[in-house]
CSV table of C-alpha atoms in Angstrom, one decimal:
chain,number,residue,atom,x,y,z
Z,151,MET,CA,94.7,82.7,121.0
Z,152,SER,CA,97.6,83.5,123.3
Z,153,TYR,CA,101.2,83.1,122.2
Z,154,GLN,CA,101.6,80.3,124.8
Z,155,VAL,CA,99.1,78.3,122.9
Z,156,LYS,CA,100.6,79.2,119.5
Z,157,THR,CA,103.9,77.6,120.6
Z,158,LEU,CA,102.5,74.2,121.4
Z,159,GLU,CA,101.9,72.8,117.9
Z,160,PRO,CA,105.1,74.0,116.3
Z,161,ALA,CA,107.0,72.7,119.4
Z,162,ALA,CA,105.5,69.2,118.8
Z,163,GLU,CA,106.4,69.4,115.1
Z,164,PHE,CA,109.9,70.5,115.9
Z,165,LEU,CA,110.6,67.8,118.4
Z,166,LYS,CA,109.3,65.1,116.0
Z,167,ALA,CA,111.6,66.3,113.2
Z,168,TYR,CA,114.6,67.0,115.4
Z,169,THR,CA,114.6,63.5,116.9
Z,170,ASP,CA,113.9,61.7,113.6
Z,171,PRO,CA,116.7,59.1,113.3
Z,172,ALA,CA,116.2,58.8,109.6
Z,173,ASP,CA,117.4,62.3,108.9
Z,174,GLU,CA,120.5,63.4,110.9
Z,175,GLY,CA,121.7,66.5,109.0
Z,176,CYS,CA,122.4,69.8,110.7
Z,177,TRP,CA,119.9,72.7,110.9
Z,178,TYR,CA,120.4,76.4,111.1
Z,179,ILE,CA,118.5,79.5,112.3
Z,180,ALA,CA,118.7,82.7,110.3
Z,181,TYR,CA,119.3,85.3,113.0
Z,182,SER,CA,119.3,89.1,112.5
Z,183,GLY,CA,119.2,90.2,116.1
Z,184,GLY,CA,115.8,91.7,115.7
Z,185,LYS,CA,112.7,90.8,117.8
Z,186,ASP,CA,111.4,88.1,115.5
Z,187,SER,CA,114.6,86.2,115.0
Z,188,THR,CA,115.3,86.5,118.8
Z,189,VAL,CA,112.0,84.9,119.7
Z,190,THR,CA,112.6,82.2,117.1
Z,191,ALA,CA,116.1,81.4,118.4
Z,192,ALA,CA,114.8,81.5,122.0
Z,193,GLU,CA,112.0,79.1,121.3
Z,194,ILE,CA,114.2,76.7,119.4
Z,195,MET,CA,116.8,76.7,122.2
Z,196,ARG,CA,114.0,76.1,124.7
Z,197,MET,CA,112.7,73.1,122.7
Z,198,VAL,CA,116.1,71.5,122.6
Z,199,MET,CA,116.7,72.1,126.3
Z,200,ALA,CA,113.4,70.3,127.0
Z,201,LEU,CA,115.0,67.1,125.6
Z,202,PRO,CA,117.1,64.8,127.7
Z,203,PRO,CA,120.9,65.3,127.0
Z,204,GLU,CA,121.1,62.0,125.1
Z,205,LYS,CA,118.5,63.2,122.6
Z,206,ARG,CA,120.3,66.5,121.8
Z,207,ASN,CA,122.3,65.0,118.9
Z,208,ARG,CA,121.5,67.3,116.0
Z,209,LYS,CA,123.7,70.4,115.6
Z,210,ILE,CA,121.8,73.7,115.1
Z,211,HIS,CA,123.8,76.6,113.7
Z,212,ILE,CA,122.8,80.2,114.5
Z,213,VAL,CA,123.8,82.2,111.4
Z,214,SER,CA,123.9,85.9,111.1
Z,215,ALA,CA,125.2,88.2,108.3
Z,216,GLN,CA,127.7,90.8,109.3
Z,217,THR,CA,127.3,93.7,106.8
Z,218,THR,CA,129.4,96.2,108.9
Z,219,LEU,CA,126.6,98.7,108.1
Z,220,ASP,CA,123.8,97.6,110.5
Z,221,LEU,CA,125.2,100.0,113.2
Z,222,THR,CA,122.0,100.5,115.1
Z,223,THR,CA,121.6,96.8,116.0
Z,224,ASP,CA,125.1,95.3,115.7
Z,225,PRO,CA,126.4,96.2,119.2
Z,226,THR,CA,123.3,94.7,120.8
Z,227,LYS,CA,123.6,91.6,118.6
Z,228,GLN,CA,127.2,91.1,119.7
Z,229,ARG,CA,126.2,91.2,123.3
Z,230,GLU,CA,123.4,88.8,122.7
Z,231,PHE,CA,125.9,86.4,121.1
Z,232,GLU,CA,128.1,86.6,124.2
Z,233,ARG,CA,125.1,85.7,126.4
Z,234,MET,CA,124.1,82.9,124.0
Z,235,ARG,CA,127.6,81.4,124.0
Z,236,LYS,CA,127.6,81.3,127.8
Z,237,THR,CA,124.2,79.5,127.9
Z,238,ILE,CA,125.3,77.1,125.2
Z,239,GLU,CA,128.5,76.2,127.1
Z,240,LYS,CA,126.8,76.0,130.5
Z,241,HIS,CA,124.1,73.6,129.4
Z,242,ASN,CA,126.3,71.8,126.8
Z,243,LEU,CA,123.8,72.6,124.0
Z,244,PRO,CA,124.3,71.5,120.3
Z,245,PHE,CA,124.3,75.1,119.1
Z,246,GLU,CA,127.0,77.0,117.2
Z,247,ILE,CA,127.1,80.7,116.3
Z,248,HIS,CA,128.4,81.9,112.9
Z,249,GLU,CA,128.7,85.4,111.5
Z,250,VAL,CA,129.0,85.2,107.7
Z,251,GLN,CA,130.4,88.2,105.8
Z,252,ALA,CA,130.7,89.2,102.2
Z,253,SER,CA,134.0,89.8,100.6
Z,254,LEU,CA,135.5,93.3,100.8
Z,255,LYS,CA,134.6,94.0,97.2
Z,256,ASN,CA,130.9,93.0,97.8
Z,257,ASN,CA,130.6,95.6,100.6
Z,258,LEU,CA,128.1,98.3,99.6
Z,259,MET,CA,130.7,101.0,100.3
Z,260,PHE,CA,133.1,99.5,97.8
Z,261,LEU,CA,130.4,98.9,95.2
Z,262,THR,CA,129.2,102.5,95.3
Z,263,LEU,CA,132.3,104.5,96.3
Z,264,GLY,CA,134.8,102.3,94.6
Z,265,LEU,CA,133.1,101.0,91.5
Z,266,GLY,CA,130.5,103.8,91.2
Z,267,TYR,CA,127.5,101.5,91.1
Z,268,PRO,CA,124.0,103.2,91.1
Z,269,LEU,CA,122.4,103.2,94.5
Z,270,PRO,CA,120.2,100.2,95.4
Z,271,ALA,CA,116.5,100.7,94.8
Z,272,LYS,CA,113.3,98.8,95.2
Z,273,GLY,CA,113.5,96.0,92.7
Z,274,ARG,CA,117.3,96.3,92.6
Z,275,LEU,CA,118.5,95.3,96.0
Z,276,TYR,CA,121.9,94.0,94.9
Z,277,CYS,CA,123.2,95.0,98.4
Z,278,THR,CA,121.0,92.4,100.1
Z,279,ASP,CA,122.0,89.7,97.6
Z,280,ARG,CA,125.7,90.4,97.9
Z,281,MET,CA,126.0,91.2,101.6
Z,282,LYS,CA,123.5,88.8,103.1
Z,283,LEU,CA,122.2,86.1,100.7
Z,284,GLU,CA,125.4,85.2,99.0
Z,285,PRO,CA,127.4,84.7,102.3
Z,286,GLN,CA,124.4,82.6,103.6
Z,287,LYS,CA,124.5,80.5,100.5
Z,288,LYS,CA,128.2,79.9,101.0
Z,289,PHE,CA,127.4,78.7,104.5
Z,290,GLU,CA,124.8,76.3,103.2
Z,291,GLU,CA,127.2,74.9,100.6
Z,292,GLU,CA,129.9,74.3,103.3
Z,293,TYR,CA,127.7,72.9,106.0
Z,294,ARG,CA,124.9,71.4,103.9
Z,295,PRO,CA,122.1,71.9,106.4
Z,296,ILE,CA,118.8,70.0,105.7
Z,297,MET,CA,116.6,72.6,107.5
Z,298,LYS,CA,116.6,76.4,107.8
Z,299,ILE,CA,114.6,78.0,110.6
Z,300,LEU,CA,113.1,81.5,109.9
Z,301,GLY,CA,111.4,84.0,112.2
Z,302,THR,CA,108.8,84.8,109.5
Z,303,ARG,CA,105.4,85.9,110.6
Z,304,ARG,CA,102.3,86.0,108.4
Z,305,SER,CA,101.0,89.2,110.1
Z,306,GLU,CA,104.0,91.3,109.2
Z,307,SER,CA,102.2,92.5,106.0
Z,308,ALA,CA,99.7,91.3,103.3
Z,309,LYS,CA,102.7,90.8,101.0
Z,310,ARG,CA,104.4,88.6,103.6
Z,311,ALA,CA,101.3,86.6,104.2
Z,312,GLU,CA,100.9,86.0,100.5
Z,313,SER,CA,104.5,84.8,100.3
Z,314,VAL,CA,104.2,82.5,103.3
Z,315,ASP,CA,101.0,80.9,101.9
Z,316,LYS,CA,102.7,80.4,98.6
Z,317,HIS,CA,105.7,78.5,100.0
Z,318,LEU,CA,104.4,76.6,103.0
Z,319,SER,CA,103.5,73.0,102.1
Z,320,THR,CA,102.2,72.2,105.7
Z,321,LYS,CA,101.3,74.6,108.5
Z,322,TYR,CA,104.9,75.3,109.5
Z,323,PHE,CA,107.1,73.6,107.0
Z,324,SER,CA,108.0,74.1,103.4
Z,325,GLU,CA,110.4,72.2,101.1
Z,326,GLU,CA,112.3,73.4,98.1
Z,327,VAL,CA,114.9,72.1,95.7
Z,328,GLU,CA,118.1,74.2,95.6
Z,329,GLU,CA,120.0,75.1,92.5
Z,330,LYS,CA,122.3,72.1,92.8
Z,331,GLY,CA,119.5,69.6,93.2
Z,332,ARG,CA,119.7,69.5,97.0
Z,333,THR,CA,116.5,69.6,99.0
Z,334,ILE,CA,116.3,71.9,102.0
Z,335,LYS,CA,113.3,72.3,104.3
Z,336,THR,CA,112.2,75.5,106.0
Z,337,PHE,CA,110.6,75.7,109.4
Z,338,MET,CA,108.6,78.8,110.6
Z,339,PRO,CA,107.8,78.3,114.3
Z,340,ILE,CA,106.3,81.7,114.9
Z,341,VAL,CA,104.5,82.1,111.6
Z,342,GLU,CA,101.1,82.6,113.5
Z,343,PHE,CA,102.5,85.2,115.9
Z,344,THR,CA,101.3,88.8,115.9
Z,345,VAL,CA,103.6,91.6,116.9
Z,346,GLU,CA,101.9,91.6,120.3
Z,347,ASP,CA,102.7,87.9,120.7
Z,348,VAL,CA,106.3,88.7,120.0
Z,349,TRP,CA,106.6,91.4,122.6
Z,350,GLY,CA,104.5,89.4,125.1
Z,351,TYR,CA,106.9,86.4,124.7
Z,352,LEU,CA,110.0,88.6,125.2
Z,353,ALA,CA,108.5,90.4,128.2
Z,354,GLU,CA,107.2,87.3,130.0
Z,355,LYS,CA,109.2,84.3,128.9
Z,356,LYS,CA,112.3,86.2,128.0
Z,357,THR,CA,115.1,84.1,126.4
Z,358,PRO,CA,117.1,81.2,127.7
Z,359,TRP,CA,120.1,83.5,127.8
Z,360,GLY,CA,118.4,86.3,129.8
Z,361,ASP,CA,116.0,89.2,129.5
Z,362,ALA,CA,115.2,91.1,126.3
Z,363,GLU,CA,115.5,94.6,127.7
Z,364,GLU,CA,118.3,95.7,125.4
Z,365,ILE,CA,116.5,94.5,122.3
Z,366,SER,CA,113.4,96.3,123.4
Z,367,GLN,CA,115.4,99.4,123.9
Z,368,ILE,CA,116.7,99.6,120.4
Z,369,TYR,CA,113.1,99.5,119.1
Z,370,LYS,CA,112.1,102.2,121.6
Z,371,ASP,CA,115.0,104.3,120.4
Z,372,ALA,CA,114.1,103.8,116.8
Z,373,THR,CA,110.4,104.6,117.2
Z,374,GLY,CA,110.0,106.6,120.4
Z,375,GLU,CA,107.8,103.9,121.8
Z,376,CYS,CA,106.9,100.2,121.4
Z,377,GLY,CA,109.2,97.5,122.8
Z,378,LEU,CA,108.0,95.5,125.7
Z,379,SER,CA,105.2,98.0,126.4
Z,380,LYS,CA,103.3,95.8,123.9
Z,381,ARG,CA,101.5,98.7,122.1
Z,382,LYS,CA,98.4,97.7,120.2
Z,383,ALA,CA,98.0,98.5,116.5
Z,384,GLY,CA,95.8,101.5,115.9
Z,385,LYS,CA,92.6,101.6,113.9
Z,386,GLY,CA,93.3,101.0,110.2
Z,387,GLU,CA,96.9,99.8,110.8
Z,388,THR,CA,97.6,96.8,108.7
Z,389,ALA,CA,101.3,96.6,109.2
Z,390,GLU,CA,103.4,96.4,112.4
Z,391,ALA,CA,102.5,98.7,115.2
Z,392,CYS,CA,106.2,98.9,116.0
Z,393,GLY,CA,107.4,100.0,112.6
Z,394,ALA,CA,111.2,100.3,113.3
Z,395,ARG,CA,113.4,99.8,110.3
Z,396,PHE,CA,116.9,98.3,111.0
Z,397,GLY,CA,119.7,97.7,108.6
Z,398,CYS,CA,122.2,99.8,106.8
Z,399,VAL,CA,122.3,103.3,108.4
Z,400,VAL,CA,122.8,104.9,105.0
Z,401,CYS,CA,120.1,102.8,103.2
Z,402,PRO,CA,119.0,104.9,100.2
Z,403,VAL,CA,115.9,102.7,99.5
Z,404,VAL,CA,113.6,104.0,102.2
Z,405,THR,CA,112.2,107.5,101.4
Z,406,ILE,CA,112.6,108.8,104.9
Z,407,ASP,CA,114.7,106.9,107.5
Z,408,LYS,CA,112.6,107.7,110.5
Z,409,SER,CA,114.2,104.9,112.6
Z,410,THR,CA,117.8,106.2,112.3
Z,411,LYS,CA,116.6,109.8,112.9
Z,412,GLU,CA,114.8,108.7,116.0
Z,413,THR,CA,117.8,106.7,117.2
Z,414,ALA,CA,120.0,109.8,116.7
Z,415,LYS,CA,117.9,111.7,119.3
Z,416,LYS,CA,119.0,109.2,121.9
Z,417,LYS,CA,122.4,108.4,120.5
Z,418,PRO,CA,123.7,111.7,118.9
Z,419,TRP,CA,126.7,110.0,117.4
Z,420,PHE,CA,124.3,108.6,114.7
Z,421,GLU,CA,123.4,112.1,113.5
Z,422,PRO,CA,126.4,112.4,111.1
Z,423,TYR,CA,125.2,109.3,109.3
Z,424,VAL,CA,121.6,110.7,109.0
Z,425,GLU,CA,123.1,113.7,107.2
Z,426,LEU,CA,125.4,111.5,105.2
Z,427,ARG,CA,122.6,109.4,103.9
Z,428,GLU,CA,120.8,112.5,102.6
Z,429,LEU,CA,123.9,113.7,101.0
Z,430,ILE,CA,124.5,110.4,99.2
Z,431,ILE,CA,121.0,110.4,97.8
Z,432,SER,CA,121.2,114.0,96.6
Z,433,MET,CA,124.6,113.4,94.9
Z,434,TYR,CA,123.2,110.4,93.0
Z,435,LYS,CA,120.3,112.5,91.8
Z,436,ASP,CA,122.5,115.1,90.4
Z,437,PRO,CA,123.1,114.3,86.7
Z,438,ARG,CA,126.5,116.0,86.8
Z,439,ASN,CA,127.8,113.2,89.0
Z,440,ARG,CA,127.0,110.4,86.5
Z,441,ALA,CA,129.4,109.5,83.7
Z,442,GLY,CA,126.8,108.9,81.0
Z,443,ARG,CA,128.4,105.5,80.4
Z,444,MET,CA,128.5,102.1,81.9
Z,445,ARG,CA,131.7,100.6,83.3
Z,446,ASN,CA,132.1,98.6,80.1
Z,447,GLY,CA,132.0,101.8,78.0
Z,448,LYS,CA,128.5,101.5,76.7
Z,449,VAL,CA,127.2,105.1,76.0
Z,450,LEU,CA,124.1,106.1,77.8
Z,451,CYS,CA,122.2,109.4,78.1
Z,452,TYR,CA,123.5,112.4,80.1
Z,453,GLY,CA,122.8,111.9,83.8
Z,454,GLU,CA,122.8,108.1,83.6
Z,455,GLY,CA,125.3,105.3,84.2
Z,456,THR,CA,128.2,105.0,86.6
Z,457,PHE,CA,129.0,107.5,89.3
Z,458,THR,CA,132.0,109.4,88.1
Z,459,VAL,CA,135.4,109.0,89.8
Z,460,LYS,CA,135.4,112.7,90.6
Z,461,ALA,CA,132.1,112.4,92.4
Z,462,ARG,CA,133.2,109.2,94.2
Z,463,MET,CA,136.2,111.0,95.5
Z,464,GLN,CA,134.1,113.9,96.8
Z,465,LEU,CA,131.6,111.5,98.4
Z,466,PHE,CA,134.4,109.4,100.0
Z,467,GLU,CA,135.7,112.5,101.8
Z,468,ALA,CA,132.1,113.2,103.1
Z,469,VAL,CA,131.9,109.6,104.4
Z,470,MET,CA,135.3,109.9,106.1
Z,471,GLU,CA,134.3,113.3,107.7
Z,472,ALA,CA,131.0,111.7,108.9
Z,473,GLN,CA,133.1,108.9,110.5
Z,474,ARG,CA,135.4,111.4,112.2
Z,475,MET,CA,132.3,113.2,113.6
Z,476,ASN,CA,130.8,109.9,114.7
Z,477,GLU,CA,134.0,109.1,116.6
Z,478,ARG,CA,134.2,112.6,118.3
Z,479,ILE,CA,130.6,112.6,119.4
Z,480,ALA,CA,130.7,109.0,120.6
Z,481,LYS,CA,133.7,109.6,122.7
Z,482,MET,CA,131.9,112.7,124.3
Z,483,TYR,CA,129.1,110.3,125.4
Z,484,GLY,CA,131.4,107.5,126.4
Z,485,ALA,CA,130.2,105.3,123.6
Z,486,GLU,CA,132.1,103.2,121.1
Z,487,PRO,CA,132.7,104.8,117.6
Z,488,GLN,CA,131.1,103.0,114.7
Z,489,PRO,CA,132.9,103.5,111.4
Z,490,LEU,CA,131.4,102.7,108.0
Z,491,ILE,CA,134.7,102.2,106.3
Z,492,SER,CA,137.8,100.3,107.6
Z,493,ALA,CA,141.3,101.2,106.6
Z,494,GLU,CA,141.5,98.1,104.4
Z,495,LEU,CA,138.2,99.0,102.7
Z,496,ALA,CA,139.4,102.6,102.2
Z,497,GLU,CA,142.6,101.4,100.5
Z,498,ALA,CA,140.6,99.1,98.2
Z,499,ILE,CA,138.2,102.0,97.2
Z,500,GLN,CA,141.1,104.4,96.4
Z,501,GLN,CA,142.9,101.7,94.4
Z,502,GLN,CA,139.8,101.2,92.3
Z,503,TRP,CA,139.7,104.9,91.4
Z,504,MET,CA,143.3,104.6,90.2
Z,505,ASP,CA,142.4,101.5,88.1
Z,506,ASP,CA,139.4,103.3,86.6
Z,507,LEU,CA,141.3,106.4,85.7
Z,508,GLN,CA,143.9,104.3,83.9
Z,509,GLU,CA,141.7,101.7,82.3
Z,510,ARG,CA,138.3,103.5,81.9
Z,511,PRO,CA,139.0,107.3,81.4
Z,512,TRP,CA,135.4,107.8,80.3
Z,513,LEU,CA,134.4,107.4,84.0
Z,514,GLU,CA,136.5,110.3,85.3
Z,515,ASP,CA,133.8,113.0,84.9
Z,516,ALA,CA,130.5,113.6,83.2
Z,517,THR,CA,130.3,114.5,79.5
Z,518,GLU,CA,130.5,118.2,78.8
Z,519,LEU,CA,127.2,119.5,77.4
Z,520,GLY,CA,126.3,122.0,74.8
Z,521,MET,CA,123.2,124.1,74.8
Z,522,PHE,CA,121.0,121.0,74.6
Z,523,TYR,CA,121.3,117.4,75.6
Z,524,GLU,CA,119.4,114.2,75.0
Z,525,GLU,CA,117.6,112.4,77.8
Z,526,ARG,CA,115.0,109.6,78.1
Z,527,ILE,CA,111.4,110.5,78.5
Z,528,LYS,CA,110.1,109.1,81.8
Z,529,GLY,CA,107.4,106.6,81.7
Z,530,LYS,CA,108.1,105.8,78.0
Z,531,SER,CA,110.1,103.1,76.3
Z,532,ASP,CA,113.9,103.3,76.5
Z,533,LYS,CA,113.7,104.3,72.8
Z,534,TRP,CA,111.9,107.6,73.5
Z,535,PHE,CA,114.1,110.6,74.0
Z,536,GLN,CA,113.8,114.4,74.2
Z,537,LEU,CA,116.1,117.3,73.8
Z,538,THR,CA,116.5,119.3,77.0
Z,539,TRP,CA,117.9,122.8,77.4
Z,540,ASN,CA,121.1,123.0,79.5
Z,541,HIS,CA,120.4,125.9,81.8
Z,542,LEU,CA,124.1,125.8,82.9
Z,543,TYR,CA,125.5,126.2,79.4
Z,544,GLU,CA,128.1,128.9,79.3
Z,545,GLY,CA,129.0,128.7,75.6
Z,546,ALA,CA,128.7,131.6,73.2
């Protein structure tokens, strides 16, 4: 089935719901700037443009999280926003663009370099919660939309298909009750699309605000191929054929960040951040950089707990040096520098060190060890410990 056919049924469902006079609340599209959310926003805008002007009464917000760390996609996203705004204004469309952003002290750089939080990990993605989901929730609380529109596709992975099937109450819609008792519906117009459908749509239909060449290019830069060439999945491939990973350029969760490394081949000013990511991970793995306590003073084993102030200071200098390198290389190539830490954020991080040194002196450095130290046995209960020889011990 072609993507053209796959758009017909969700379009009919959309127009029926959009023009329903019994329910006049606003809707919003969750937009990341990637290929799926771009197709979703393009298709929704096309559906609204198909209506006569007097029927375009419902406001639709295009909502995107600004983390300040999605450096590979953000410049493209900002340019897409500019093109969207011109189209919205030209056709007098009921769309409004919002960039929601976490508070300074919920930025990943402050949480790790300022407070010394352990790095995010699979099953502990507090960065996503604080930098994307919480700002989105605040938007929902302020505007009280009755529908959110997602660019989710069942074919992304087996796990995604399972999640979609679990939540959809009809073919394209789901309904859930929020924490405060408010009901919000979800609409997934491209849920049946394959990755080939997505690239076919962008190559042939494009978007109401123009072509998708720049979006295609960031995927090509991140993978060395794909994009509008519509590459087919190979034998045995169950996930996306175009497996680019976008997001935080220093994300510690992925084992090997191939996408940023590949991007750095075309955009050398990203190279300092590739090296920085590897340094961050190695420093967190070094037990000498952990205080052995939590921020509240609870005693843990050696090599566990909060990142020490001493190590945070060292890593902060490495981040600032990577920023300076990014700026120098970008200027050589006539590109815009992309800093990770603003002057305001740097000041907040440094002030947190001073507060910790004064109020939580146990976080300054790791505990000094004798000839042996106690550590948890991996794979066992938290109550299982072993004595480990300290090969760095210099005592008599």
